[in-house]
Amino acid sequence: MKVGFIGFGEVSYRLSKILFDKGFDVLTSVEGRSIKTKELVGSIDYIKCLSNFEEVAKKSDILISANSPNSALAIALKYGSLTEGIFLDFNNISPDTSKSIANFLSDDHFVDSAIMGKVLSDEINIFLSGKLANKIANYFDSSSDIKLTVVSENIGDVSCLKVLRSMYTKGVSALLIETFETAKKLGLDESLWEILELTENNSFIDSSKSRINNSYKSSKRKYEELEEVLNFVSLVNDDEQDNMMVEVTRDKFRVLKNK
């Protein structure tokens, strides 16, 4: 069975290795991609690098999009329509975007999907919803390094969970960044780390520093994801005051991406 990736970053790299070890053929292309991506793909001997993404889509039994929220719909329309297999979108898109993709491809070709938790953890957790979710789960076959959870047959349910998770994690990241930006100006950041580790847990310092570093590194993508989050919660919550934290978090990441 052939699995194709549209976009090849950290998520695709980690997942492709697991799939290859399970006996899948892994396809992608570096057409129009960055030098960094070309070097990464070129360094992996098990990947079949095709001349363009149209070819990847047509040859894949399962086609996975792992790019950015802003390009997710366009990629689904352009390449998802070319595959005769099943299209999965691992981007942090809104439920409305997921439903738009399903309306175009039909739920006979699209599964709402997301990796929840850390990509580099020992076990990757993938959540699925849609008519073909159980079929995908059977293809991948859960093991010690990958766990699949079928939420429902409804396209959009996994995207809802993805958005809600994003609200929480990015809000915590924004608060951590602002707290320690202030503490550093006062020369109290090291003492504050010690105090908060006493308040929280023994792994707080390492996990929080990793969260902060990742937020700076991926601030542009996270800002785009927060735009999707805000669009979604604005439809759910009639009162704008119920969306205050999301708006502030988005604005914080707008500042970070421009630094």
mmCIF file of C-alpha atoms in Angstrom:
data_model
loop_
_atom_site.group_PDB
_atom_site.id
_atom_site.type_symbol
_atom_site.label_atom_id
_atom_site.label_comp_id
_atom_site.label_asym_id
_atom_site.label_seq_id
_atom_site.Cartn_x
_atom_site.Cartn_y
_atom_site.Cartn_z
ATOM 1 C CA MET A 1 0.000 0.000 0.000
ATOM 2 C CA LYS A 2 1.248 3.480 -0.899
ATOM 3 C CA VAL A 3 1.021 6.502 1.431
ATOM 4 C CA GLY A 4 1.764 9.903 -0.079
ATOM 5 C CA PHE A 5 2.648 13.114 1.761
ATOM 6 C CA ILE A 6 1.845 16.607 0.507
ATOM 7 C CA GLY A 7 4.324 18.607 2.558
ATOM 8 C CA PHE A 8 7.219 17.024 4.414
ATOM 9 C CA GLY A 9 8.153 18.476 7.787
ATOM 10 C CA GLU A 10 8.456 17.094 11.306
ATOM 11 C CA VAL A 11 5.036 15.387 11.279
ATOM 12 C CA SER A 12 5.549 13.719 7.912
ATOM 13 C CA TYR A 13 9.084 12.625 8.784
ATOM 14 C CA ARG A 14 8.077 10.934 12.046
ATOM 15 C CA LEU A 15 4.981 9.271 10.610
ATOM 16 C CA SER A 16 6.649 8.172 7.364
ATOM 17 C CA LYS A 17 9.328 6.232 9.262
ATOM 18 C CA ILE A 18 6.680 4.352 11.262
ATOM 19 C CA LEU A 19 4.681 3.566 8.124
ATOM 20 C CA PHE A 20 7.750 2.371 6.235
ATOM 21 C CA ASP A 21 8.647 0.052 9.111
ATOM 22 C CA LYS A 22 5.094 -1.343 8.871
ATOM 23 C CA GLY A 23 5.588 -2.177 5.199
ATOM 24 C CA PHE A 24 4.017 0.838 3.476
ATOM 25 C CA ASP A 25 5.573 2.509 0.443
ATOM 26 C CA VAL A 26 6.150 6.203 1.230
ATOM 27 C CA LEU A 27 5.811 8.799 -1.541
ATOM 28 C CA THR A 28 6.358 12.545 -1.675
ATOM 29 C CA SER A 29 7.775 15.287 -3.898
ATOM 30 C CA VAL A 30 10.008 18.300 -3.328
ATOM 31 C CA GLU A 31 8.449 20.301 -6.150
ATOM 32 C CA GLY A 32 8.481 23.968 -5.079
ATOM 33 C CA ARG A 33 9.669 23.119 -1.560
ATOM 34 C CA SER A 34 12.394 24.796 0.491
ATOM 35 C CA ILE A 35 16.061 23.835 0.436
ATOM 36 C CA LYS A 36 15.656 22.470 3.976
ATOM 37 C CA THR A 37 12.834 20.150 2.877
ATOM 38 C CA LYS A 38 14.783 19.008 -0.184
ATOM 39 C CA GLU A 39 17.783 18.160 1.978
ATOM 40 C CA LEU A 40 15.591 16.284 4.481
ATOM 41 C CA VAL A 41 13.838 14.201 1.831
ATOM 42 C CA GLY A 42 17.126 13.581 0.028
ATOM 43 C CA SER A 43 18.666 12.192 3.216
ATOM 44 C CA ILE A 44 15.972 9.503 3.661
ATOM 45 C CA ASP A 45 16.640 6.422 1.578
ATOM 46 C CA TYR A 46 13.225 4.782 2.031
ATOM 47 C CA ILE A 47 11.216 7.653 0.493
ATOM 48 C CA LYS A 48 10.229 7.539 -3.167
ATOM 49 C CA CYS A 49 10.538 11.143 -4.324
ATOM 50 C CA LEU A 50 8.373 11.754 -7.393
ATOM 51 C CA SER A 51 8.629 14.621 -9.867
ATOM 52 C CA ASN A 52 5.477 16.450 -8.715
ATOM 53 C CA PHE A 53 2.609 16.289 -6.233
ATOM 54 C CA GLU A 54 0.061 15.440 -8.934
ATOM 55 C CA GLU A 55 1.926 12.191 -9.444
ATOM 56 C CA VAL A 56 2.049 11.595 -5.678
ATOM 57 C CA ALA A 57 -1.718 12.083 -5.401
ATOM 58 C CA LYS A 58 -2.545 9.778 -8.294
ATOM 59 C CA LYS A 59 -0.324 6.949 -7.040
ATOM 60 C CA SER A 60 -1.319 7.081 -3.347
ATOM 61 C CA ASP A 61 -3.824 4.789 -1.671
ATOM 62 C CA ILE A 62 -3.749 7.164 1.306
ATOM 63 C CA LEU A 63 -2.832 10.822 0.717
ATOM 64 C CA ILE A 64 -1.845 12.942 3.727
ATOM 65 C CA SER A 65 -1.704 16.745 3.787
ATOM 66 C CA ALA A 66 0.639 18.181 6.436
ATOM 67 C CA ASN A 67 1.188 21.838 5.588
ATOM 68 C CA SER A 68 -0.385 24.962 7.104
ATOM 69 C CA PRO A 69 -4.018 25.900 7.842
ATOM 70 C CA ASN A 70 -3.953 28.670 5.228
ATOM 71 C CA SER A 71 -3.107 26.281 2.407
ATOM 72 C CA ALA A 72 -5.098 23.254 3.598
ATOM 73 C CA LEU A 73 -8.266 23.847 1.579
ATOM 74 C CA ALA A 74 -6.433 24.707 -1.641
ATOM 75 C CA ILE A 75 -4.275 21.595 -1.333
ATOM 76 C CA ALA A 76 -7.325 19.416 -0.680
ATOM 77 C CA LEU A 77 -9.104 20.798 -3.731
ATOM 78 C CA LYS A 78 -6.062 20.493 -5.981
ATOM 79 C CA TYR A 79 -4.573 17.169 -4.919
ATOM 80 C CA GLY A 80 -7.298 15.430 -2.910
ATOM 81 C CA SER A 81 -9.440 15.349 -6.030
ATOM 82 C CA LEU A 82 -6.688 13.497 -7.941
ATOM 83 C CA THR A 83 -6.369 10.527 -5.623
ATOM 84 C CA GLU A 84 -8.580 7.493 -5.967
ATOM 85 C CA GLY A 85 -7.711 6.584 -2.400
ATOM 86 C CA ILE A 86 -8.457 8.324 0.916
ATOM 87 C CA PHE A 87 -7.415 11.889 1.722
ATOM 88 C CA LEU A 88 -6.379 12.852 5.281
ATOM 89 C CA ASP A 89 -5.684 16.381 6.488
ATOM 90 C CA PHE A 90 -3.353 16.724 9.502
ATOM 91 C CA ASN A 91 -3.398 20.539 9.541
ATOM 92 C CA ASN A 92 -4.970 22.533 12.369
ATOM 93 C CA ILE A 93 -8.041 23.505 10.352
ATOM 94 C CA SER A 94 -11.489 24.492 11.541
ATOM 95 C CA PRO A 95 -14.496 22.144 11.386
ATOM 96 C CA ASP A 96 -15.951 24.367 8.643
ATOM 97 C CA THR A 97 -12.839 23.831 6.524
ATOM 98 C CA SER A 98 -13.042 20.072 7.129
ATOM 99 C CA LYS A 99 -16.675 20.076 6.036
ATOM 100 C CA SER A 100 -15.798 22.125 2.941
ATOM 101 C CA ILE A 101 -13.212 19.504 2.004
ATOM 102 C CA ALA A 102 -15.722 16.706 2.612
ATOM 103 C CA ASN A 103 -18.341 18.474 0.492
ATOM 104 C CA PHE A 104 -15.862 18.669 -2.383
ATOM 105 C CA LEU A 105 -14.304 15.204 -2.082
ATOM 106 C CA SER A 106 -17.311 13.447 -0.456
ATOM 107 C CA ASP A 107 -16.965 11.512 2.779
ATOM 108 C CA ASP A 108 -16.170 8.429 0.690
ATOM 109 C CA HIS A 109 -12.708 9.896 0.031
ATOM 110 C CA PHE A 110 -12.027 12.084 3.085
ATOM 111 C CA VAL A 111 -11.331 11.331 6.748
ATOM 112 C CA ASP A 112 -11.137 14.097 9.347
ATOM 113 C CA SER A 113 -7.862 13.432 11.182
ATOM 114 C CA ALA A 114 -5.379 14.878 13.642
ATOM 115 C CA ILE A 115 -2.234 13.996 15.535
ATOM 116 C CA MET A 116 -2.842 14.878 19.174
ATOM 117 C CA GLY A 117 0.041 15.289 21.591
ATOM 118 C CA LYS A 118 3.742 15.524 20.831
ATOM 119 C CA VAL A 119 4.878 14.299 17.431
ATOM 120 C CA LEU A 120 8.257 13.238 18.820
ATOM 121 C CA SER A 121 6.824 11.195 21.703
ATOM 122 C CA ASP A 122 7.288 7.415 21.854
ATOM 123 C CA GLU A 123 3.680 6.905 20.742
ATOM 124 C CA ILE A 124 1.877 8.986 18.108
ATOM 125 C CA ASN A 125 -1.826 9.440 18.847
ATOM 126 C CA ILE A 126 -4.021 9.865 15.769
ATOM 127 C CA PHE A 127 -7.732 10.692 16.088
ATOM 128 C CA LEU A 128 -10.143 10.058 13.205
ATOM 129 C CA SER A 129 -13.758 10.818 12.320
ATOM 130 C CA GLY A 130 -15.805 10.099 9.206
ATOM 131 C CA LYS A 131 -17.416 7.163 7.429
ATOM 132 C CA LEU A 132 -14.043 5.648 6.544
ATOM 133 C CA ALA A 133 -12.376 6.256 9.917
ATOM 134 C CA ASN A 134 -12.560 2.602 10.963
ATOM 135 C CA LYS A 135 -11.157 1.532 7.594
ATOM 136 C CA ILE A 136 -8.134 3.794 8.066
ATOM 137 C CA ALA A 137 -7.682 2.532 11.625
ATOM 138 C CA ASN A 138 -7.604 -1.044 10.321
ATOM 139 C CA TYR A 139 -5.059 -0.114 7.614
ATOM 140 C CA PHE A 140 -2.644 1.434 10.086
ATOM 141 C CA ASP A 141 -3.172 -1.195 12.805
ATOM 142 C CA SER A 142 -2.364 0.303 16.218
ATOM 143 C CA SER A 143 0.936 -0.793 17.749
ATOM 144 C CA SER A 144 3.440 0.344 20.364
ATOM 145 C CA ASP A 145 4.458 3.414 18.343
ATOM 146 C CA ILE A 146 1.128 4.492 16.861
ATOM 147 C CA LYS A 147 -2.351 4.572 18.394
ATOM 148 C CA LEU A 148 -5.509 5.338 16.422
ATOM 149 C CA THR A 149 -8.767 6.453 18.022
ATOM 150 C CA VAL A 150 -12.016 6.638 16.049
ATOM 151 C CA VAL A 151 -14.161 9.435 17.511
ATOM 152 C CA SER A 152 -17.278 9.155 15.329
ATOM 153 C CA GLU A 153 -18.541 8.912 11.754
ATOM 154 C CA ASN A 154 -19.087 12.676 11.622
ATOM 155 C CA ILE A 155 -16.700 14.806 9.569
ATOM 156 C CA GLY A 156 -15.781 17.805 11.723
ATOM 157 C CA ASP A 157 -15.747 16.122 15.141
ATOM 158 C CA VAL A 158 -11.973 15.625 15.179
ATOM 159 C CA SER A 159 -11.463 19.161 13.861
ATOM 160 C CA CYS A 160 -13.588 20.477 16.759
ATOM 161 C CA LEU A 161 -11.393 18.619 19.247
ATOM 162 C CA LYS A 162 -8.299 19.885 17.435
ATOM 163 C CA VAL A 163 -9.473 23.492 17.724
ATOM 164 C CA LEU A 164 -10.364 23.140 21.407
ATOM 165 C CA ARG A 165 -6.962 21.618 22.142
ATOM 166 C CA SER A 166 -5.305 24.431 20.209
ATOM 167 C CA MET A 167 -7.166 27.034 22.258
ATOM 168 C CA TYR A 168 -5.752 25.571 25.448
ATOM 169 C CA THR A 169 -2.159 24.806 24.450
ATOM 170 C CA LYS A 170 -1.483 28.095 22.671
ATOM 171 C CA GLY A 171 -3.125 30.074 25.453
ATOM 172 C CA VAL A 172 -0.817 28.444 28.005
ATOM 173 C CA SER A 173 2.189 29.066 25.745
ATOM 174 C CA ALA A 174 1.338 32.760 25.326
ATOM 175 C CA LEU A 175 0.964 33.199 29.092
ATOM 176 C CA LEU A 176 4.273 31.439 29.776
ATOM 177 C CA ILE A 177 6.111 33.602 27.251
ATOM 178 C CA GLU A 178 4.715 36.849 28.608
ATOM 179 C CA THR A 179 5.342 35.818 32.224
ATOM 180 C CA PHE A 180 8.992 35.018 31.611
ATOM 181 C CA GLU A 181 9.587 37.999 29.341
ATOM 182 C CA THR A 182 8.568 40.131 32.318
ATOM 183 C CA ALA A 183 10.513 38.061 34.850
ATOM 184 C CA LYS A 184 13.681 38.316 32.754
ATOM 185 C CA LYS A 185 13.451 42.108 32.675
ATOM 186 C CA LEU A 186 13.371 42.007 36.480
ATOM 187 C CA GLY A 187 16.249 39.535 36.688
ATOM 188 C CA LEU A 188 14.017 37.014 38.433
ATOM 189 C CA ASP A 189 13.459 34.413 35.720
ATOM 190 C CA GLU A 190 15.658 31.668 37.246
ATOM 191 C CA SER A 191 13.996 32.046 40.651
ATOM 192 C CA LEU A 192 10.575 32.005 39.030
ATOM 193 C CA TRP A 193 11.366 28.716 37.254
ATOM 194 C CA GLU A 194 12.187 27.141 40.623
ATOM 195 C CA ILE A 195 9.034 28.508 42.269
ATOM 196 C CA LEU A 196 6.729 27.357 39.471
ATOM 197 C CA GLU A 197 8.270 23.894 39.435
ATOM 198 C CA LEU A 198 7.425 23.644 43.143
ATOM 199 C CA THR A 199 3.907 24.838 42.307
ATOM 200 C CA GLU A 200 3.358 22.556 39.303
ATOM 201 C CA ASN A 201 5.436 19.343 38.972
ATOM 202 C CA ASN A 202 8.973 18.029 38.608
ATOM 203 C CA SER A 203 8.962 18.144 34.811
ATOM 204 C CA PHE A 204 7.552 21.666 34.594
ATOM 205 C CA ILE A 205 10.794 23.486 33.697
ATOM 206 C CA ASP A 206 11.802 21.199 30.823
ATOM 207 C CA SER A 207 8.300 20.939 29.338
ATOM 208 C CA SER A 208 7.647 24.680 29.649
ATOM 209 C CA LYS A 209 10.978 25.702 28.108
ATOM 210 C CA SER A 210 10.275 23.314 25.243
ATOM 211 C CA ARG A 211 6.811 24.865 24.831
ATOM 212 C CA ILE A 212 8.268 28.391 24.767
ATOM 213 C CA ASN A 213 11.006 27.494 22.272
ATOM 214 C CA ASN A 214 8.512 25.794 19.975
ATOM 215 C CA SER A 215 6.196 28.810 20.158
ATOM 216 C CA TYR A 216 8.953 31.160 18.991
ATOM 217 C CA LYS A 217 10.103 28.733 16.308
ATOM 218 C CA SER A 218 6.602 28.124 14.906
ATOM 219 C CA SER A 219 4.988 31.477 15.691
ATOM 220 C CA LYS A 220 3.851 32.155 12.112
ATOM 221 C CA ARG A 221 2.107 28.786 11.767
ATOM 222 C CA LYS A 222 0.587 29.077 15.241
ATOM 223 C CA TYR A 223 -0.738 32.542 14.429
ATOM 224 C CA GLU A 224 -2.437 31.135 11.318
ATOM 225 C CA GLU A 225 -3.908 28.312 13.407
ATOM 226 C CA LEU A 226 -5.253 30.807 15.942
ATOM 227 C CA GLU A 227 -7.027 32.685 13.156
ATOM 228 C CA GLU A 228 -8.831 29.421 12.394
ATOM 229 C CA VAL A 229 -9.569 28.920 16.101
ATOM 230 C CA LEU A 230 -11.040 32.393 16.436
ATOM 231 C CA ASN A 231 -13.226 31.941 13.361
ATOM 232 C CA PHE A 232 -14.593 28.741 14.857
ATOM 233 C CA VAL A 233 -15.286 29.940 18.405
ATOM 234 C CA SER A 234 -16.916 33.098 17.039
ATOM 235 C CA LEU A 235 -19.536 30.853 15.444
ATOM 236 C CA VAL A 236 -20.025 28.850 18.658
ATOM 237 C CA ASN A 237 -20.048 31.725 21.166
ATOM 238 C CA ASP A 238 -22.532 34.522 20.521
ATOM 239 C CA ASP A 239 -21.024 36.759 23.203
ATOM 240 C CA GLU A 240 -17.676 38.239 22.066
ATOM 241 C CA GLN A 241 -16.512 38.295 25.696
ATOM 242 C CA ASP A 242 -16.449 34.498 25.615
ATOM 243 C CA ASN A 243 -13.658 34.711 23.029
ATOM 244 C CA MET A 244 -11.421 37.214 24.828
ATOM 245 C CA MET A 245 -8.593 34.796 25.646
ATOM 246 C CA VAL A 246 -8.417 33.469 22.089
ATOM 247 C CA GLU A 247 -8.216 37.000 20.666
ATOM 248 C CA VAL A 248 -5.446 37.987 23.078
ATOM 249 C CA THR A 249 -3.511 34.777 22.363
ATOM 250 C CA ARG A 250 -3.795 35.377 18.617
ATOM 251 C CA ASP A 251 -2.535 38.938 19.027
ATOM 252 C CA LYS A 252 0.412 37.718 21.096
ATOM 253 C CA PHE A 253 1.447 35.298 18.349
ATOM 254 C CA ARG A 254 1.054 38.048 15.753
ATOM 255 C CA VAL A 255 3.689 39.995 17.691
ATOM 256 C CA LEU A 256 5.945 36.934 18.005
ATOM 257 C CA LYS A 257 5.867 36.144 14.281
ATOM 258 C CA ASN A 258 6.882 39.708 13.435
ATOM 259 C CA LYS A 259 9.880 39.727 15.781
#
